[in-house]
Coordinates of C-alpha atoms in Angstrom, one line a residue:
X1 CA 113.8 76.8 97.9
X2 CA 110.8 78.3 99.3
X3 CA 107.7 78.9 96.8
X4 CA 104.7 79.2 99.2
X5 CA 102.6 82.3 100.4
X6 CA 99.4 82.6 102.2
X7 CA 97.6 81.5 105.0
X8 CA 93.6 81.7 104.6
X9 CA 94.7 81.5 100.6
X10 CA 97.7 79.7 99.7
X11 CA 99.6 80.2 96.8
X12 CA 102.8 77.5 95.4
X13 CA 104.4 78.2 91.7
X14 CA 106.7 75.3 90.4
X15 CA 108.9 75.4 87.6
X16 CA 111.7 76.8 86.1
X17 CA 112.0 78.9 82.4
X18 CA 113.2 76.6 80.3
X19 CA 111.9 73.0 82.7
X20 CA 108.8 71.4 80.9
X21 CA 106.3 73.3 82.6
X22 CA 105.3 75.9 85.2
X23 CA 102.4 75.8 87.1
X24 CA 100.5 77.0 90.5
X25 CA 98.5 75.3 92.9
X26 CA 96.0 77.6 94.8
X27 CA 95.0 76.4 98.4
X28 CA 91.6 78.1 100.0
X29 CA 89.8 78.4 97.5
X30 CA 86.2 78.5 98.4
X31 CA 84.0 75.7 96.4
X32 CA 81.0 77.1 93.7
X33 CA 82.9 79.7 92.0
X34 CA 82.3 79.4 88.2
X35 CA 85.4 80.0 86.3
X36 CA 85.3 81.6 82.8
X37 CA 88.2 79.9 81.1
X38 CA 88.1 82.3 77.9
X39 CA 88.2 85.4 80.6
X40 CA 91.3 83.6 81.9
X41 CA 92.8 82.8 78.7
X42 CA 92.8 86.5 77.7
X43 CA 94.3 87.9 80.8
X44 CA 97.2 85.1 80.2
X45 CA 97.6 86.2 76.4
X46 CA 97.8 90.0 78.2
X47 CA 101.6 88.7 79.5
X48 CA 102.5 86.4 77.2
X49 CA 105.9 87.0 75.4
X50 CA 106.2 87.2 71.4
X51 CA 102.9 89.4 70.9
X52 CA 104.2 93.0 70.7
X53 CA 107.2 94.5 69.5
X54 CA 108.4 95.9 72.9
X55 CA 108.5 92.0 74.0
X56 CA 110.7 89.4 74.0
X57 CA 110.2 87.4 70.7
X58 CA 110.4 83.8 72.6
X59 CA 107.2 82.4 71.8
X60 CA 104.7 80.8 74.4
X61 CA 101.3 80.3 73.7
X62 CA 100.7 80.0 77.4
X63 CA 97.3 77.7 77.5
X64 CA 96.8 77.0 80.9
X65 CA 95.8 72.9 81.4
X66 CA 93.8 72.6 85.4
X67 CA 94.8 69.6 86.7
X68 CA 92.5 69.6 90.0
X69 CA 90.3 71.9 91.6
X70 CA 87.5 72.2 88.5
X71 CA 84.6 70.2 88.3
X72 CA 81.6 71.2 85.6
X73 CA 83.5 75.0 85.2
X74 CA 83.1 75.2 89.3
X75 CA 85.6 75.3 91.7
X76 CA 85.4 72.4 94.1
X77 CA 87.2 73.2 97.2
X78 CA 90.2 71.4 96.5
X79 CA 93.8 72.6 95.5
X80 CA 93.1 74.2 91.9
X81 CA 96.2 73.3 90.3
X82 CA 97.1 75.4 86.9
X83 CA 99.8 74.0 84.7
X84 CA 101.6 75.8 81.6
X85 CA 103.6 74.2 79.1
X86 CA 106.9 75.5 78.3
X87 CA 107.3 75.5 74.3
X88 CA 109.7 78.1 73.5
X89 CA 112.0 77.7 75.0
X90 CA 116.0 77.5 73.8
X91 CA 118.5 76.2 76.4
X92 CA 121.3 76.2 74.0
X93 CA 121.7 80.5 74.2
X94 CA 122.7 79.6 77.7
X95 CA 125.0 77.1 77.3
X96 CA 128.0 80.1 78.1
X97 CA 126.3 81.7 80.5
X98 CA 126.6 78.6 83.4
X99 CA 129.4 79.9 84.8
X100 CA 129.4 83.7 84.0
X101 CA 127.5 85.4 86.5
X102 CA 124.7 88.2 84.3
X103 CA 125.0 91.6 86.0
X104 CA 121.6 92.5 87.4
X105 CA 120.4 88.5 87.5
X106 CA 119.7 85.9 90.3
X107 CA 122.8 83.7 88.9
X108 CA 125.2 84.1 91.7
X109 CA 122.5 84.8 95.0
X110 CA 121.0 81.5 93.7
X111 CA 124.1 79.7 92.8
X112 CA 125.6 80.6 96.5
X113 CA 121.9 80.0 98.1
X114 CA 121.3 76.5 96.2
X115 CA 125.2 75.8 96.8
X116 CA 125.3 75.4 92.2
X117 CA 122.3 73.2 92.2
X118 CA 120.2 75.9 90.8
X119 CA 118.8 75.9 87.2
X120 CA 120.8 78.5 85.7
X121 CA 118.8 78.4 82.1
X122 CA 116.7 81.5 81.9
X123 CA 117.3 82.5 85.1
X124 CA 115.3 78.6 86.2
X125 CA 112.9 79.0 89.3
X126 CA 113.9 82.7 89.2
X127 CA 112.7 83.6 85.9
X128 CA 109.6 85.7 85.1
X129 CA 108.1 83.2 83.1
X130 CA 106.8 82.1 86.7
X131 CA 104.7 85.3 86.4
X132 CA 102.4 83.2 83.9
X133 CA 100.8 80.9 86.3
X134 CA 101.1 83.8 88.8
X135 CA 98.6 85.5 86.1
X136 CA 96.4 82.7 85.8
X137 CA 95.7 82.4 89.8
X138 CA 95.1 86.2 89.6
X139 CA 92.6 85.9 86.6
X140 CA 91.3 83.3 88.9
X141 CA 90.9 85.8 92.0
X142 CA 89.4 88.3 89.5
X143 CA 86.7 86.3 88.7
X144 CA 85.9 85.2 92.8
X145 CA 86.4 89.6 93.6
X146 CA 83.9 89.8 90.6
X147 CA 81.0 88.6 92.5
X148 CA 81.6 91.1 95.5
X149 CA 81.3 93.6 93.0
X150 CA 85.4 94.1 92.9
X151 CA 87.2 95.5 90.1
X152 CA 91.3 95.9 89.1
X153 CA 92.8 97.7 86.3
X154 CA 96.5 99.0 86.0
X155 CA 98.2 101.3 83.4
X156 CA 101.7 102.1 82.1
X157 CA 102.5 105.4 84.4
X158 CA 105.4 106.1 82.9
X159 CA 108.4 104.2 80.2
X160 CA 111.7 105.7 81.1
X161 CA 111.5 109.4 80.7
X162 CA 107.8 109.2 78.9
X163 CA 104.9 109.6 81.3
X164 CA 100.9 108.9 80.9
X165 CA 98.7 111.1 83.0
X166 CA 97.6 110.2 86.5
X167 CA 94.9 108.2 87.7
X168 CA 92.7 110.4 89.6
X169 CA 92.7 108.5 92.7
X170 CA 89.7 109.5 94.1
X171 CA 87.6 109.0 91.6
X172 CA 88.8 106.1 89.1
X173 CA 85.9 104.0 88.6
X174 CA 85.1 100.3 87.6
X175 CA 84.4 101.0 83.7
X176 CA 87.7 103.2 83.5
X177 CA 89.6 100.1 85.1
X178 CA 87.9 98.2 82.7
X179 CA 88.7 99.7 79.3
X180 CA 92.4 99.6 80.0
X181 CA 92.3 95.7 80.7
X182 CA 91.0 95.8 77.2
X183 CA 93.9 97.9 75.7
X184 CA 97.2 96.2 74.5
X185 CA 98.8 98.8 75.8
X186 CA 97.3 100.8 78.6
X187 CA 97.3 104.4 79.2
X188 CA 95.4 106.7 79.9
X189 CA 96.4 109.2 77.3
X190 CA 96.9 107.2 74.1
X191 CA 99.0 110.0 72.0
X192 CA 101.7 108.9 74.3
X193 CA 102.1 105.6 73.2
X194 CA 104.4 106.4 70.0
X195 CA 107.5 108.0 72.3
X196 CA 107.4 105.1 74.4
X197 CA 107.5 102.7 72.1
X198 CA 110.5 104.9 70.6
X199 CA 111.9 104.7 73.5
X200 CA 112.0 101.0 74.0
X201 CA 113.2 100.6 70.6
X202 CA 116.2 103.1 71.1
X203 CA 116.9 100.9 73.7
X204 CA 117.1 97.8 72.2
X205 CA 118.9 99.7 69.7
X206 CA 121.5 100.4 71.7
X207 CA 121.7 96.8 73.3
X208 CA 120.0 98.3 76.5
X209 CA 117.2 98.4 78.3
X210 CA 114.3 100.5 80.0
X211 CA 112.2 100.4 83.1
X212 CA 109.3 102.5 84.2
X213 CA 106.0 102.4 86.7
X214 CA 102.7 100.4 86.7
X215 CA 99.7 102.1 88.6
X216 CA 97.0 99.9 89.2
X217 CA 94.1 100.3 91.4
X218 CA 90.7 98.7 93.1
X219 CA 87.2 99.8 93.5
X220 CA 84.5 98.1 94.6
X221 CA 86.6 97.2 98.3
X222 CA 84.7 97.8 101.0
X223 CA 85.7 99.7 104.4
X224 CA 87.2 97.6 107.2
X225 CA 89.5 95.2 105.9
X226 CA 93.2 94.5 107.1
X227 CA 94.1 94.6 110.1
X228 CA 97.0 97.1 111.8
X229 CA 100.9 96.7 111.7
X230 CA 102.0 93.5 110.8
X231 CA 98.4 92.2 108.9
X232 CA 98.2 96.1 107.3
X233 CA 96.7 95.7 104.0
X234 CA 99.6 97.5 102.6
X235 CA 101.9 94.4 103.7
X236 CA 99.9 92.1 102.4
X237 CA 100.0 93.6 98.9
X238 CA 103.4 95.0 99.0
X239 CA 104.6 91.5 100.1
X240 CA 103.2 90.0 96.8
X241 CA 104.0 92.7 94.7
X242 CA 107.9 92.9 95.8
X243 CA 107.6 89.1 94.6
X244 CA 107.2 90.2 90.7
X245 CA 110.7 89.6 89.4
X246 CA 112.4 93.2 88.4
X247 CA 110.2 95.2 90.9
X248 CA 111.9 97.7 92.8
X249 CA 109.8 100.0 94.7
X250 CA 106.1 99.9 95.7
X251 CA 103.9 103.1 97.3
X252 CA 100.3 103.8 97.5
X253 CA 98.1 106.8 96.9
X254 CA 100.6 109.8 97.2
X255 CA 103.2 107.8 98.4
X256 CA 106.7 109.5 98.3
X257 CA 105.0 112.6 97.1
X258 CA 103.2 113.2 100.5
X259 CA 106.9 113.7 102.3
X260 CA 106.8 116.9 100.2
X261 CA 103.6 118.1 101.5
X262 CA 101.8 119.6 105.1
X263 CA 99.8 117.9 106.8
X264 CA 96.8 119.9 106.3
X265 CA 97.7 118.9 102.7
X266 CA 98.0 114.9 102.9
X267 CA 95.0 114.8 105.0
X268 CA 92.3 113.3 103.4
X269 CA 88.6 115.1 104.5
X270 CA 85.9 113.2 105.1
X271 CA 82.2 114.4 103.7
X272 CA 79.0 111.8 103.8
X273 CA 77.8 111.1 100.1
X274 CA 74.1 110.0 100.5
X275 CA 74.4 106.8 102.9
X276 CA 78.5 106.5 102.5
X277 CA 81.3 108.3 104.1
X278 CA 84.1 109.1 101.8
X279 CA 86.8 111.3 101.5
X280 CA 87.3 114.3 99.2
X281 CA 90.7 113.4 97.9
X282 CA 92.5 109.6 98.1
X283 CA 96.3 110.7 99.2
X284 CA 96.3 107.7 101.7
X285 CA 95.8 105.4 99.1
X286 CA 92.4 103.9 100.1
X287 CA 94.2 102.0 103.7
X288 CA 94.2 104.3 106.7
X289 CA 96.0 102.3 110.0
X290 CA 96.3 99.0 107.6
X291 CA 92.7 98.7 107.2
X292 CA 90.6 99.8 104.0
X293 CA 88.7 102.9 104.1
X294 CA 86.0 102.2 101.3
X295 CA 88.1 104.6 98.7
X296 CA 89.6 103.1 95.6
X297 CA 93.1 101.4 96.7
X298 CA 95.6 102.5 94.5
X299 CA 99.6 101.5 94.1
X300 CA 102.4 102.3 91.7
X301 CA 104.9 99.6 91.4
X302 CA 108.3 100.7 89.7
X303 CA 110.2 98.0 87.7
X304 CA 113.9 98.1 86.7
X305 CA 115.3 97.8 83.2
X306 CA 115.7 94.1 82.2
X307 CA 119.2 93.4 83.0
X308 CA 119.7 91.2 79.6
X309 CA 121.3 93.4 77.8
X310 CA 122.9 92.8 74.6
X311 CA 125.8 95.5 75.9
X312 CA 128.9 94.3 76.7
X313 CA 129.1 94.3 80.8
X314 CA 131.8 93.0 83.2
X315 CA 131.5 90.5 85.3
X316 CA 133.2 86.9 86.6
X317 CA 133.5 83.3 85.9
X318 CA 132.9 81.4 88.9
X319 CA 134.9 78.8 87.1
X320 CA 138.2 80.4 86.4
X321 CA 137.7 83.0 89.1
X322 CA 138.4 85.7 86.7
X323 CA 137.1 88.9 85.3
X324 CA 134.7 88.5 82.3
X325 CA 133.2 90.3 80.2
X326 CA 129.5 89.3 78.8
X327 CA 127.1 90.1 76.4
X328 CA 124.2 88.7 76.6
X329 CA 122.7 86.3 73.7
X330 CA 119.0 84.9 73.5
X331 CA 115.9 86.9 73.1
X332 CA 114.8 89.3 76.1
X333 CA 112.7 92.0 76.5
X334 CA 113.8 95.5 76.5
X335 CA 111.3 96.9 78.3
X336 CA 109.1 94.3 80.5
X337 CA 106.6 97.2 81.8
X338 CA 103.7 96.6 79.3
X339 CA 104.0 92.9 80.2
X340 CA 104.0 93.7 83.7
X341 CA 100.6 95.2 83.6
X342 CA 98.6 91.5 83.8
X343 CA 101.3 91.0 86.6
X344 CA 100.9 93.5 89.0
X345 CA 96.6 93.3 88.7
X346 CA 96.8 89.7 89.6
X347 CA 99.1 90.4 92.4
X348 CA 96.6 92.7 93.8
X349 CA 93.5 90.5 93.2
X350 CA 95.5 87.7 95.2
X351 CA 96.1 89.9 98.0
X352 CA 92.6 91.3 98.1
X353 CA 91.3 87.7 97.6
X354 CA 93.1 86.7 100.6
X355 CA 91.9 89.9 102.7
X356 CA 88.4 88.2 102.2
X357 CA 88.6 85.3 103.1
X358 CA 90.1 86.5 106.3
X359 CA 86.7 88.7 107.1
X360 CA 84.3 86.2 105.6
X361 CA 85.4 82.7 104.6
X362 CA 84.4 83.2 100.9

């Protein structure tokens, strides 16, 4: 079982869902950088389960313990290691599920992979809850981006059927970004807050679930970075976003919407604004050949329904070698979008993080 990325930066998660703990280690990291352990704390508590109604109500206070790395609040150089106690959890709700394969889960790619070694509880090594110390090395790569005058920020696009506005991608700015980091749950146009939550709850209603779209984006990203084809900074992002348990599709700036269009519509022109050159609109997504352009980068990442559902679904015991039918006990979220929000910023910060330590070092 492979849990490694990177190469300038390095990133390896350990745990499983309901093990003691998971945790990160974060390799690269360049020495002096001041951390601001409340900033991190609040950017974890952003994810955390049993805070909102639309969450799961397992509840995991998820205070982050560094065990290397940190020396007077300053990074030293060394592999920062970030460690999350696992409190909440409940291994008993799975007790029937070790041989039952969930619909829509890692159970039976991982029990074939690991040959039935595999932690089935929670999903184990599988399991969102390894998107906590995923977070935490993001909120860490935030506050290194900070001081080069970086900024992330991502919003609920759309719930199901309900949508927010768009992001106007040519023009989203650092203090917009800002202000929904600060939201509990971020949109851009608040009046539609109420029909999404109404439409999670008819969901869990219904012993279902809902997906929906996260569109984040980054200002501040200077022209020039990335490289073309296989070191685009499109891969690089795409590679870590893909990694977020439940995502399902990834685009940036007009993505699929630009197959629609002329070319004389895509294009992006260029104009000279005082001593920059910019472009009137932002189709290509702020990454033109692989390699950043100076406009804000933006992505929408789309995330399925979370496939524990209370609904009775068919399936098989591996033991028996039957059909089975399942419903799914435990507590699970019905809608994991408005957690995801945290998720998909930090996977951008990584990626960005690691784009500059490829140009300069630090």
């Amino acid at each position: 079982m492979r849990g490694q990325w990177g190469n300038k930066l390095q990133l390896s998660l350990f745990g499983e869902s309901h093990g003691e703990a998971v945790g990160v280690v974060i390799d690269g990291l360049p020495a002096g950088i001041a951390l601001d352990m409340e900033a991190i704390a609040f950017d974890l508590a952003r994810r955390s389960p049993g805070r909102d109604p639309t969450a799961t109500q397992r509840r995991e206070p998820d205070a982050v313990r560094v065990l290397s790395g940190l020396y007077r609040g300053k990074t030293t150089g060394a592999p920062l290691c970030g460690m999350i106690n696992n409190v909440g959890a409940r291994s008993q709700d799975y007790e029937a599920l070790l041989t039952v394969m969930r619909p829509g889960h890692a159970d039976y790619t991982g029990w074939v992979k690991y040959k039935g070694f595999n932690d089935p509880r929670g999903g184990g090594h599988f399991s969102g809850r390894l998107t906590a110390p995923l977070v935490f090395a993001g909120a860490v790569a935030r506050q290194a981006l900070a001081n080069k005058g970086i900024s992330v920020g991502a919003h609920i696009q759309s719930i199901h059927t309900v949508r927010d506005d768009l992001l106007d991608d040519a023009e989203v700015s650092a203090e917009a970004l800002d202000a929904l980091r600060a939201k509990r749950f971020p949109l851009l146009d608040p009046s539609v807050e109420q029909a999404m939550r109404d439409e999670i709850e008819r969901a869990r209603a219904s012993g279902d679930s809902v997906g929906g779209v996260v569109a984040c984006a980054a200002v501040g990203v200077p022209a020039g970075w990335g490289e073309p084809f296989f070191g685009s900074v499109e891969s690089v992002l795409a590679g870590l976003l893909f990694s977020i348990p439940a995502v399902k599709g990834v685009s940036f700036g007009g993505g699929f919407g630009l197959t629609t269009k002329l070319g004389s519509e895509a294009n992006d022109p260029f104009l000279i604004d005082g001593e920059e050159i910019r472009t009137t609109s932002n189709h290509h997504g702020g990454i033109l050949g692989g390699i950043t352009s100076g406009m804000p980068i933006t992505v929408r990442v789309g995330l399925k329904p979370t496939p524990s559902i209370a609904s009775t679904q068919r399936t098989v015991d591996l033991r028996t070698r039957q059909p089975a039918e399942l419903n799914v006990g435990g507590r699970h979220d019905p809608c994991i979008v408005p957690r995801a929000v945290p998720v998909v910023e930090s996977a951008v910060l990584l990626g960005l993080l690691s784009l500059a330590l490829e140009v300069d070092g630090r």
